[in-house]
Tab-separated table of C-alpha atoms in Angstrom:
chain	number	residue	atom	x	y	z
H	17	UNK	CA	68.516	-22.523	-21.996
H	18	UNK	CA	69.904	-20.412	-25.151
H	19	UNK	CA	69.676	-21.038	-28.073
H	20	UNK	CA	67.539	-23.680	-28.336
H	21	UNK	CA	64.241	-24.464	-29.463
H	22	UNK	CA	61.463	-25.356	-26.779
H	23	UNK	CA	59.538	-28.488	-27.533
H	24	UNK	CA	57.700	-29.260	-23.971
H	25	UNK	CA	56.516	-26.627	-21.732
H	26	UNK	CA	57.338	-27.819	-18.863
H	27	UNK	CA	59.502	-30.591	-16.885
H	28	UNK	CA	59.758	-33.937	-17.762
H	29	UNK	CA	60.604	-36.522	-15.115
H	30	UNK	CA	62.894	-38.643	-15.395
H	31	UNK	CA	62.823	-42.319	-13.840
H	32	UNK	CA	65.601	-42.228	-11.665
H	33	UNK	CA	66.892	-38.737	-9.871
H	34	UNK	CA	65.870	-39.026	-6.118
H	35	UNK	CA	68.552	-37.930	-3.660
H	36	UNK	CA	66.594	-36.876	-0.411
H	37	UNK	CA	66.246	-39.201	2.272
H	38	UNK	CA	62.752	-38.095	4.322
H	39	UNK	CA	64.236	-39.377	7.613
H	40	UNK	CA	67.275	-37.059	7.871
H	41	UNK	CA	65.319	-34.184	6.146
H	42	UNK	CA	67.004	-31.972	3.161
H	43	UNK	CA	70.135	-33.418	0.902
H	44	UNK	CA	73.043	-31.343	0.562
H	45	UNK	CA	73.205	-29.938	-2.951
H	46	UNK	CA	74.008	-32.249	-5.554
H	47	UNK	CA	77.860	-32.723	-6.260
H	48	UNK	CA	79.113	-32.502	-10.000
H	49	UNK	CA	80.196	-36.546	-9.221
H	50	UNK	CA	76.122	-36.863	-8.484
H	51	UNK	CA	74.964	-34.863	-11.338
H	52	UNK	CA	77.163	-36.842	-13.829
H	53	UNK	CA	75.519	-40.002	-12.076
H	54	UNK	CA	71.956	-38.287	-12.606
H	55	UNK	CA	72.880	-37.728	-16.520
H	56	UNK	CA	74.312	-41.422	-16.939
H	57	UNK	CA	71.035	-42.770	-15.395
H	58	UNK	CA	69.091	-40.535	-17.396
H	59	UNK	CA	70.913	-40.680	-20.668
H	60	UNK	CA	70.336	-44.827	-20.644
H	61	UNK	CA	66.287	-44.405	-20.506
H	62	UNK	CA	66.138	-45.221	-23.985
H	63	UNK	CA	62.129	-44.180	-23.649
H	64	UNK	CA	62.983	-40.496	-22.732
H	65	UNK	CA	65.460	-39.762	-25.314
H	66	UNK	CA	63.820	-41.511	-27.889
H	67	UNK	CA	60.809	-38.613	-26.989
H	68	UNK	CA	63.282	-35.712	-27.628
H	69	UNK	CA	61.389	-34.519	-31.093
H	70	UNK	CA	64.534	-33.851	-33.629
H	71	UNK	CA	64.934	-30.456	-35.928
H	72	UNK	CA	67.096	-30.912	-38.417
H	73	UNK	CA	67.355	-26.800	-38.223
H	74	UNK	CA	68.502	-26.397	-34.785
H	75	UNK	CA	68.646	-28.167	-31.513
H	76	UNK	CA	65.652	-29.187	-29.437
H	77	UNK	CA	65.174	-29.945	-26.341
H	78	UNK	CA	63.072	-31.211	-22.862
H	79	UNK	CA	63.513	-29.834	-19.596
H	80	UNK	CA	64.286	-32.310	-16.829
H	81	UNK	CA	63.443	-32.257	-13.102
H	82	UNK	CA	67.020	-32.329	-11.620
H	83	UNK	CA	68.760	-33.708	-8.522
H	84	UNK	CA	68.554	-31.682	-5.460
H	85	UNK	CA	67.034	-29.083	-7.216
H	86	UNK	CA	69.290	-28.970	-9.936
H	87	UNK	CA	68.428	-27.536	-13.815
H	88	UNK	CA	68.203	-30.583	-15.782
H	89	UNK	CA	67.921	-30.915	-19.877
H	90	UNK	CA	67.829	-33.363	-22.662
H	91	UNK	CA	69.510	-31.887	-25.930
H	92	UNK	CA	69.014	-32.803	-29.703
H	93	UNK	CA	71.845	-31.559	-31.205
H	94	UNK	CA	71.093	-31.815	-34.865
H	95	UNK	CA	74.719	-32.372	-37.264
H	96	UNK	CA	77.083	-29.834	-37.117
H	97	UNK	CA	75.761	-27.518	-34.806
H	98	UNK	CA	77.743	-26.171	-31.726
H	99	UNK	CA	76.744	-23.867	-28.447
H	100	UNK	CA	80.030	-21.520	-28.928
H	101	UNK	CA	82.437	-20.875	-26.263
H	102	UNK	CA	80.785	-20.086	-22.812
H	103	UNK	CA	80.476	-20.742	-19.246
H	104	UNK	CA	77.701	-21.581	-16.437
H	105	UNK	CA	77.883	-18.770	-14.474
H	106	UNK	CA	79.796	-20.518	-11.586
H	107	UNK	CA	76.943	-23.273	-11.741
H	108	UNK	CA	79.139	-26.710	-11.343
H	109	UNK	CA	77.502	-29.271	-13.523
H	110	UNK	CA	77.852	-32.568	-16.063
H	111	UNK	CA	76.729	-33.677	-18.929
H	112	UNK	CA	76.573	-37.171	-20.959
H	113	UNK	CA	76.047	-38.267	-24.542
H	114	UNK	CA	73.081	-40.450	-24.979
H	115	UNK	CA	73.561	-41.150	-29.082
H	116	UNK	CA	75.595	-40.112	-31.568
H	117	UNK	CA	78.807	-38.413	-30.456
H	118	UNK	CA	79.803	-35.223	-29.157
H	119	UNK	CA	83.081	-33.246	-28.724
H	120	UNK	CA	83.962	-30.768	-25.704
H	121	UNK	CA	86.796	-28.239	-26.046
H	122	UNK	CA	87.872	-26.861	-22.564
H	123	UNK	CA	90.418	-24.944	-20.874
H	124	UNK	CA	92.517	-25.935	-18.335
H	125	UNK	CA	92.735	-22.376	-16.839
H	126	UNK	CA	90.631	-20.952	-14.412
H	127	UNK	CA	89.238	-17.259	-15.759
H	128	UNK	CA	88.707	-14.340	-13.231
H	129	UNK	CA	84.200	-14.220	-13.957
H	130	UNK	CA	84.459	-10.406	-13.523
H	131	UNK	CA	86.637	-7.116	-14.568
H	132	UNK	CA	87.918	-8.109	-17.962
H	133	UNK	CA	87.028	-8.150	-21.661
H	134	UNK	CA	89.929	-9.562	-23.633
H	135	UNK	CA	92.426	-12.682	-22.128
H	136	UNK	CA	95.257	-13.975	-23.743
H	137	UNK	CA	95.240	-17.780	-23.037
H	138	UNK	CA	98.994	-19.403	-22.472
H	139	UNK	CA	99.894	-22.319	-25.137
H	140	UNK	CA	98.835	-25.188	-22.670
H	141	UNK	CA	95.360	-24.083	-21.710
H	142	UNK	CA	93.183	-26.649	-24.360
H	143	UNK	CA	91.808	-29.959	-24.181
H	144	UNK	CA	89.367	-31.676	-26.023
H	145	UNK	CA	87.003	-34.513	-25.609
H	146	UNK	CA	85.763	-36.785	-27.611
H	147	UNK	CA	82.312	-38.034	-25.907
H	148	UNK	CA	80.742	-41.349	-27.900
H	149	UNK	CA	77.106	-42.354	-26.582
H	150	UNK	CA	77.300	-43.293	-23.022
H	151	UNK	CA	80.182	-41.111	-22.105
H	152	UNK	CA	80.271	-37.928	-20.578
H	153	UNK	CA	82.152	-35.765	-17.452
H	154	UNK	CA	81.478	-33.247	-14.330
H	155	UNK	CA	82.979	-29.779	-14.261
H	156	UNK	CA	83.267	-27.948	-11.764
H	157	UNK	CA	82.161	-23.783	-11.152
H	158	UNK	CA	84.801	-22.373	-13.219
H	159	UNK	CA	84.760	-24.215	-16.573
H	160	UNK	CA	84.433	-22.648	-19.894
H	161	UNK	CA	84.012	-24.589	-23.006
H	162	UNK	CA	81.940	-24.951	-26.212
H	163	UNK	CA	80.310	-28.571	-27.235
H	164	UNK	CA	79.821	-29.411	-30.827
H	165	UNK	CA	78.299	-32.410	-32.610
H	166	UNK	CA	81.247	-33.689	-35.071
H	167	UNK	CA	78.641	-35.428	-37.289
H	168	UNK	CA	77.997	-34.427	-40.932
H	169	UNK	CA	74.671	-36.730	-41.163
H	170	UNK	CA	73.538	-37.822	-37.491
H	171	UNK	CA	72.224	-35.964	-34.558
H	172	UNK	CA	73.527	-36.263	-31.368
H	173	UNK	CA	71.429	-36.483	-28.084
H	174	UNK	CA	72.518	-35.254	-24.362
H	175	UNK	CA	71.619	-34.764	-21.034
H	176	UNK	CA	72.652	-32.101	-19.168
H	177	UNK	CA	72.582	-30.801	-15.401
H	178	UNK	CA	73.503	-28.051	-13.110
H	179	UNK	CA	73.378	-26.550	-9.792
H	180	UNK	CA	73.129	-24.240	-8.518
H	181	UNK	CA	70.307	-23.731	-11.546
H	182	UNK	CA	71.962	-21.312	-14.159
H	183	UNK	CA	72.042	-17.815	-12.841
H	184	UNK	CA	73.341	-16.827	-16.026
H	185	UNK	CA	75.416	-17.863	-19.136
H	186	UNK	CA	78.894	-15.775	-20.652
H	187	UNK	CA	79.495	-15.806	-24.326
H	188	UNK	CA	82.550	-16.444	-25.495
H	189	UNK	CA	84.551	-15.342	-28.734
H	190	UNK	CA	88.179	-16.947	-29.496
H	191	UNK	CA	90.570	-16.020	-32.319
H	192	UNK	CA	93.813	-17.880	-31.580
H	193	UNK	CA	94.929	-17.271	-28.138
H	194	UNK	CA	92.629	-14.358	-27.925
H	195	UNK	CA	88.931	-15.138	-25.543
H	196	UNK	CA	86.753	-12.611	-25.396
H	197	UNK	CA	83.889	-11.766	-23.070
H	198	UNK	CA	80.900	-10.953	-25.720
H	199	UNK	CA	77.492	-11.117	-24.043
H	200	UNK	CA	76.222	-12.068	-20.668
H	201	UNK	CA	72.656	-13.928	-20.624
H	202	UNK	CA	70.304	-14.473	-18.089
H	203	UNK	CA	67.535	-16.736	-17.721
H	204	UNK	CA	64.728	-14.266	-18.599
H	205	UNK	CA	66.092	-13.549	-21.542
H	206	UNK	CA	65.857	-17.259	-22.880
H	207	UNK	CA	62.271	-17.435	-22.939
């Protein structure tokens, strides 16, 4: 996970993410409708997040064992701070707010992943989303955004999921109606 700061080193386990059912063998892969249930779940153990150690210099956070084998994390996003404009690297995925608030800008439009550097987006291509403590949404393969906690004094906490687990991460630079491809991360390089 980028740009964050590791404070466990390992998975933590939630309470409530089983899926499988031993009598018919192997689940399917987790849906984004499950892994928004999985973050809802997990986002109400009050125990968990309250274990998520704060840094009022940048965000923290706890690896979860997923769904299904899904890549699962709880994220302190101290106030003000942001993750930039990216994408999941055709990972589908959801994520909830667990306190404070968050906001989501998205587009609407789906972005060819490969063969370009510079897009100009059409006038009708943003939404945002404001996400209060207890709220949150799936996305599906495609979606590019950048999540920011609004606060000027609080921190905001979240948990996130994905599967497939993130093959990689695109970064993102927008001026206007100008996105940009900038950088193009892969799990080994988030150490």
């Amino acid at each position: 996970m980028p740009d964050v700061r590791t404070s466990t080193p390992g998975p933590v386990r939630p309470s409530t993410d089983v899926i499988t059912d031993p009598a018919s063998g192997p689940a399917a892969p987790p849906s984004a409708t499950e892994l928004l249930d999985f973050a809802r779940r997990t986002a109400a153990d009050a125990e968990l997040v309250a274990s998520l150690p704060l840094d009022p210099e940048g965000r923290t956070w706890l690896r979860l064992d997923g769904p299904g084998g899904s890549e699962a994390w709880l994220i302190g996003w101290p106030p003000g701070t942001g993750t930039g404009w990216h994408d999941h690297g055709g990972s589908h995925g959801a994520f909830v707010a667990a306190a404070g608030e968050l906001n989501e800008q998205s587009l609407t439009a789906r972005l060819p992943t490969e063969g370009w550097k510079t897009l100009e987006l059409a006038d009708d291509v943003d939404r945002e989303r404001r996400l209060p403590a207890g709220q949150g949404r799936a996305f599906g393969p495609h979606h590019v955004h950048e999540v920011i906690n609004p606060s000027d004094t609080e921190h905001a906490v979240s948990v996130h999921a994905y599967y497939p687990p993130l093959p990689l991460m695109r970064r993102y630079s927008r001026t206007g109606h100008t996105l940009r491809l900038e950088q193009v991360e892969r799990p080994e390089e988030w150490g």
